[in-house]
Coordinates of C-alpha atoms in Angstrom, one line a residue:
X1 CA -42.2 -6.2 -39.9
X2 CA -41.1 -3.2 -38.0
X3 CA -39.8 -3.4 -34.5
X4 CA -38.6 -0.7 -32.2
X5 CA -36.0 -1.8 -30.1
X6 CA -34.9 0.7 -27.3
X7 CA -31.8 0.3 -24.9
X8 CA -29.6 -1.5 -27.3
X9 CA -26.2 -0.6 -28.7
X10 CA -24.1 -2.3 -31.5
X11 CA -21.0 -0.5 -30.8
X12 CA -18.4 -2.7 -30.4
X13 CA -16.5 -2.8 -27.1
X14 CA -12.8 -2.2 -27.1
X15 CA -10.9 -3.5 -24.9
X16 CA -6.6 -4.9 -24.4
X17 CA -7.8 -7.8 -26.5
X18 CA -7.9 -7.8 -29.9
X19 CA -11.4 -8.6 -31.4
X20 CA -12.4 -10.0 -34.7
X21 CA -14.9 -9.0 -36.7
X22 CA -17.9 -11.0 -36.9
X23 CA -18.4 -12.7 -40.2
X24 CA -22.2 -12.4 -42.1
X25 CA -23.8 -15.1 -42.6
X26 CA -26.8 -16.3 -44.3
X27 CA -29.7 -17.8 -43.1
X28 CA -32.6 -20.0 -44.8
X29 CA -35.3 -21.3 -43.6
X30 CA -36.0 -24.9 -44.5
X31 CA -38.8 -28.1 -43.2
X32 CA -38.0 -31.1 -42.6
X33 CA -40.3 -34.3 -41.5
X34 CA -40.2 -35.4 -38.0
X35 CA -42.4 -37.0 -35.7
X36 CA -39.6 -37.8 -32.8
X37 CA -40.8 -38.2 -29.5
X38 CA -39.0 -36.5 -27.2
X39 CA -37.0 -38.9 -24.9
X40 CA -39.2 -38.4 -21.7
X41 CA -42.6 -37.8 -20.9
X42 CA -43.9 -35.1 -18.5
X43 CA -48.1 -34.1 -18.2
X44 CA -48.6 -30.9 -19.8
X45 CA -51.7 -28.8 -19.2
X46 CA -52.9 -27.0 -22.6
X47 CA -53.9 -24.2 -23.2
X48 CA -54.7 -23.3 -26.9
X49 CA -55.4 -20.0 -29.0
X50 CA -56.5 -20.3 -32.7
X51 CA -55.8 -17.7 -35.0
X52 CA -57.6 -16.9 -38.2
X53 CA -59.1 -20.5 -38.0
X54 CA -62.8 -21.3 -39.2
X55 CA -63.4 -24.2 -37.2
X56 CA -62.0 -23.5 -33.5
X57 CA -63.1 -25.7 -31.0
X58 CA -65.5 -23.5 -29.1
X59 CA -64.0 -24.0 -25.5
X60 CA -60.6 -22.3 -26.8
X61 CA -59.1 -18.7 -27.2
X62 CA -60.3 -17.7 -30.9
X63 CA -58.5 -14.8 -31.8
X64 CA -60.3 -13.2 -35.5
X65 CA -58.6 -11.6 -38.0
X66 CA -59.9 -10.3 -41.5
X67 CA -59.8 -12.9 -44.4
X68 CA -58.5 -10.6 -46.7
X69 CA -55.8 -8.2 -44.9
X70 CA -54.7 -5.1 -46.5
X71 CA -50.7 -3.9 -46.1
X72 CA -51.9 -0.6 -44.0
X73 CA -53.5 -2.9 -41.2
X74 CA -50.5 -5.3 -41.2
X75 CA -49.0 -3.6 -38.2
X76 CA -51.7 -3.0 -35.9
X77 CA -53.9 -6.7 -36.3
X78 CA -49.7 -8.0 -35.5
X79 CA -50.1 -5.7 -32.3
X80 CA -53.7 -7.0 -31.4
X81 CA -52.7 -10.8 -32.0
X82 CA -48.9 -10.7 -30.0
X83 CA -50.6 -8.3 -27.1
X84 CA -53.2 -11.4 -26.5
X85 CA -50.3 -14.0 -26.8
X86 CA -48.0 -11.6 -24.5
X87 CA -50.8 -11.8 -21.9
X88 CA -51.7 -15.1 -22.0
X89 CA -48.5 -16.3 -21.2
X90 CA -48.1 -13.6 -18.1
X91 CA -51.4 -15.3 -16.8
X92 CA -49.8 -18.5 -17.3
X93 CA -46.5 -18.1 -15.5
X94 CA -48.2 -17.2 -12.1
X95 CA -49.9 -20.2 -12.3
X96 CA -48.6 -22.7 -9.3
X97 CA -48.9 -26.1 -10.9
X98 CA -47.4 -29.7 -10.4
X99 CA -47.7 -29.9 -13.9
X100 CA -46.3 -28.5 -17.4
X101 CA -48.3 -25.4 -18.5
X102 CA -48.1 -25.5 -22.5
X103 CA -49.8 -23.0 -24.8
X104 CA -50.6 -23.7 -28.3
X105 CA -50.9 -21.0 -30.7
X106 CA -52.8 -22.5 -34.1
X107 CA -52.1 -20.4 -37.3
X108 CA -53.2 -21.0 -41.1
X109 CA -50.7 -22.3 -43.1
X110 CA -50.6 -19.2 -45.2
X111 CA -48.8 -15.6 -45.4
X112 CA -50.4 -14.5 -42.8
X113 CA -49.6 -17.6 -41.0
X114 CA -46.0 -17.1 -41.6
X115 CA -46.3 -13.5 -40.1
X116 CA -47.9 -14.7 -36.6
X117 CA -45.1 -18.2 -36.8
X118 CA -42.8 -15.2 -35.2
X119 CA -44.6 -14.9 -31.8
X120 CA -42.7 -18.1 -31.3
X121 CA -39.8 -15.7 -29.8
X122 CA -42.7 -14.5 -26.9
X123 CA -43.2 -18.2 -26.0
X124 CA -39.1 -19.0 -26.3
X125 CA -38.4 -16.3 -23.8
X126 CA -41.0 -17.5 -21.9
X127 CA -39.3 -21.1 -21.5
X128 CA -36.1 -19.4 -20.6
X129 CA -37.9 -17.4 -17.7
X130 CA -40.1 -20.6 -16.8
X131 CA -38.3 -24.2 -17.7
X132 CA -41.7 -25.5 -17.2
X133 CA -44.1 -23.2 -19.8
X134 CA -43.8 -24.7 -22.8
X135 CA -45.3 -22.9 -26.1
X136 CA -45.4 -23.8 -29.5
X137 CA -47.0 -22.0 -32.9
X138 CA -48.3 -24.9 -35.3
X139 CA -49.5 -24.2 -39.0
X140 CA -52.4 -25.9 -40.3
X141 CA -54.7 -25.3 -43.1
X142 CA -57.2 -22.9 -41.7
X143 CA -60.3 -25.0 -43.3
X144 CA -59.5 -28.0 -40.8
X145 CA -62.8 -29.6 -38.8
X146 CA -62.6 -29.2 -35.1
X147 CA -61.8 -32.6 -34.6
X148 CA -59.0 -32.6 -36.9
X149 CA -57.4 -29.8 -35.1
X150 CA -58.3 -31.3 -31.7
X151 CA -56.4 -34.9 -32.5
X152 CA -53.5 -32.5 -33.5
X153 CA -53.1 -30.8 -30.4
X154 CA -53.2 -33.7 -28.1
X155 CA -50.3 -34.9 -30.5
X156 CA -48.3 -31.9 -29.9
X157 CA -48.7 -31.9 -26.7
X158 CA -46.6 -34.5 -26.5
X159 CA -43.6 -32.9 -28.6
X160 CA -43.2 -30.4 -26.1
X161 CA -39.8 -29.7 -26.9
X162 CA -40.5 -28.6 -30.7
X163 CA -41.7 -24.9 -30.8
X164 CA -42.7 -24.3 -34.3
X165 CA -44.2 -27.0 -36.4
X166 CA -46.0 -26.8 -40.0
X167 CA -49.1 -29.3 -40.8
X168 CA -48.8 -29.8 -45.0
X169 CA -50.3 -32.3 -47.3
X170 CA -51.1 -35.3 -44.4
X171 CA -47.0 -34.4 -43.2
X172 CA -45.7 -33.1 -40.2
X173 CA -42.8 -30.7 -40.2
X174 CA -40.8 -28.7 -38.4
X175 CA -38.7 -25.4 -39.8
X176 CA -34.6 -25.4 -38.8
X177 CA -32.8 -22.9 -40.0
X178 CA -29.6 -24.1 -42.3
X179 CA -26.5 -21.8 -43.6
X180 CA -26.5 -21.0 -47.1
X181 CA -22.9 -21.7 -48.2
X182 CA -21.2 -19.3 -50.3
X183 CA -20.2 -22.0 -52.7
X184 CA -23.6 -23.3 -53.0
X185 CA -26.7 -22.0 -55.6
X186 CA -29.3 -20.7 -53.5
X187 CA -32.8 -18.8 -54.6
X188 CA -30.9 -15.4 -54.0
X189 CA -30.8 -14.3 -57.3
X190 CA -29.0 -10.9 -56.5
X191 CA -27.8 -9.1 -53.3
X192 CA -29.3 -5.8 -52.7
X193 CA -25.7 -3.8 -52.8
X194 CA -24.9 -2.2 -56.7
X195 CA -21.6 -1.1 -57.9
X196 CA -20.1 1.9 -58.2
X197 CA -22.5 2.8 -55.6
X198 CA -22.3 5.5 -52.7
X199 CA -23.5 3.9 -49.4
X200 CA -23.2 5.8 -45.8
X201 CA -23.5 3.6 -42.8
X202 CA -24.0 5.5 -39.6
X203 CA -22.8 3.9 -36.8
X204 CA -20.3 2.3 -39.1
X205 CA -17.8 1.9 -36.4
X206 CA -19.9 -0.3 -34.6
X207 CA -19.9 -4.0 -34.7
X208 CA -23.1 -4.2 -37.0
X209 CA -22.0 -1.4 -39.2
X210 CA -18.7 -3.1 -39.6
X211 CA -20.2 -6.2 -40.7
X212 CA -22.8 -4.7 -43.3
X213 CA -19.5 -2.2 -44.4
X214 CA -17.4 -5.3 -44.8
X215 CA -20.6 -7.4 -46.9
X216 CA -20.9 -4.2 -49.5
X217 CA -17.0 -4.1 -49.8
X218 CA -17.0 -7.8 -50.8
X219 CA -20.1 -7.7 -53.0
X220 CA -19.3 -4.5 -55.0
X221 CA -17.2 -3.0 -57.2
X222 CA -15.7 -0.2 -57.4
X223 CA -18.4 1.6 -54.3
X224 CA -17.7 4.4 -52.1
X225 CA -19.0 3.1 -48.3
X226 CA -18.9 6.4 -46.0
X227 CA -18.7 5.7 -42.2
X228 CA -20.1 7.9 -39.8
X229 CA -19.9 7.4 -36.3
X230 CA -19.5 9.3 -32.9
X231 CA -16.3 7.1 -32.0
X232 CA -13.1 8.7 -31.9
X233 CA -10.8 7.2 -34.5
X234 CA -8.7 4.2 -33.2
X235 CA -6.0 1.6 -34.0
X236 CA -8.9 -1.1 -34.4
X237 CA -10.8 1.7 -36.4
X238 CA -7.8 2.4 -38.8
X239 CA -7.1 -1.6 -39.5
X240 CA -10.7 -1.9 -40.4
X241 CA -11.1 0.9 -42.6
X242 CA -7.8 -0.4 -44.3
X243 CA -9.6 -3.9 -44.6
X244 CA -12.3 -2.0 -46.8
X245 CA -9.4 -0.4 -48.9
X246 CA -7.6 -3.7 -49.5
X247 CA -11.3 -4.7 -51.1
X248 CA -11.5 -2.1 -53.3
X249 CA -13.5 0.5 -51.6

């Protein structure tokens, strides 16, 4: 997925303190069963928008997308699906209610479903903005009957506080993300650094720089990492750029 991001810096600030550098960690996603209630109960209004789903009840938001997507039209059905979400949660927000407003975004339990699960960020920036919107994405299989989807979403309307769930084989889960421990085997066969590489990193003298510069330095041998930057060179500049020599680069 590409994102544009505008009015953001990574450059580090400097300041009398000294800083450390962030560490890099890594991230997987795993599911775990739960079907916790959560410890009080509030009404919840829903509202609910199914996505790629055959069977949609016909008093909802059905949003279409093709069955068979090709990599060209990945960006622009993304763009068409978050726009609706995006405004569907503005109208929502000016509502003046006594009650919860939640929305419910249904998506298959596929690729594509796994692409969509990320609008999740829309409706947890929502939450922050309005304690009482409350929106969840839920993967199911995209063949369920109406009623089967229908008994599902007046269960989750209940688990309010759980913003990402996955329906598989008759189980409900939800996805955390867990640390993958250096010490541990994971599925990451290889990293995508080489040695005796060349690798420039512009902006290397910011705090994301660093931290990519410092993850080649420990993964390689024997690499050449160039640093380019538009910060003057600094006592916290030097001490890093010894750190890399004292790995080996």
């Amino acid at each position: 997925i590409c994102v544009e991001i505008k009015g953001y810096a990574s450059r580090s600030i400097h300041n009398k303190r000294k800083q450390e550098i962030g560490k890099a960690i890594l991230l997987q996603r795993k599911k775990t069963i739960s079907n916790l209630m959560p410890s009080d109960y509030r009404v919840v209004q829903v509202t609910s928008i199914y996505i790629g789903i055959k069977d949609a009840p016909s008093n909802a938001i059905n949003i279409h997308i093709p069955a068979q997507i090709v990599p060209e039209e990945v960006a622009s059905i993304f763009e068409k699906v978050s726009r609706n979400v995006f405004l569907k949660v503005k109208s929502l927000l000016k509502i003046h209610s006594k009650h919860d407003q939640m929305l419910q975004i249904f998506v298959p339990n596929d690729v594509s479903g796994q692409l969509y699960g990320s609008i999740s960020g829309i409706l947890k920036t929502a939450h922050i903005e309005n304690p009482s919107f409350w929106g969840k994405v839920i993967q199911v299989d995209k063949n369920l009957a109406c009623n089967e989807l229908l008994e599902i979403s007046e269960f989750e309307k209940k688990m309010y506080n759980q913003d990402f769930v996955v329906y598989q084989n008759n189980q409900r889960y939800i996805e955390i993300l867990e640390e993958i421990l250096s010490n541990e085997k994971t599925e990451i066969e290889e990293y995508p650094w080489k040695n005796e590489s060349v690798y420039l990193i512009t902006g290397g003298g910011g705090g994301i720089g660093r931290i990519i510069a410092l993850e080649i330095a420990k993964r390689t041998k024997n690499s050449v990492i160039i640093i380019a930057g538009r910060s003057q060179e600094n006592s916290s500049i030097k001490e890093f750029l010894s750190t890399l020599k004292q790995l080996g680069t």
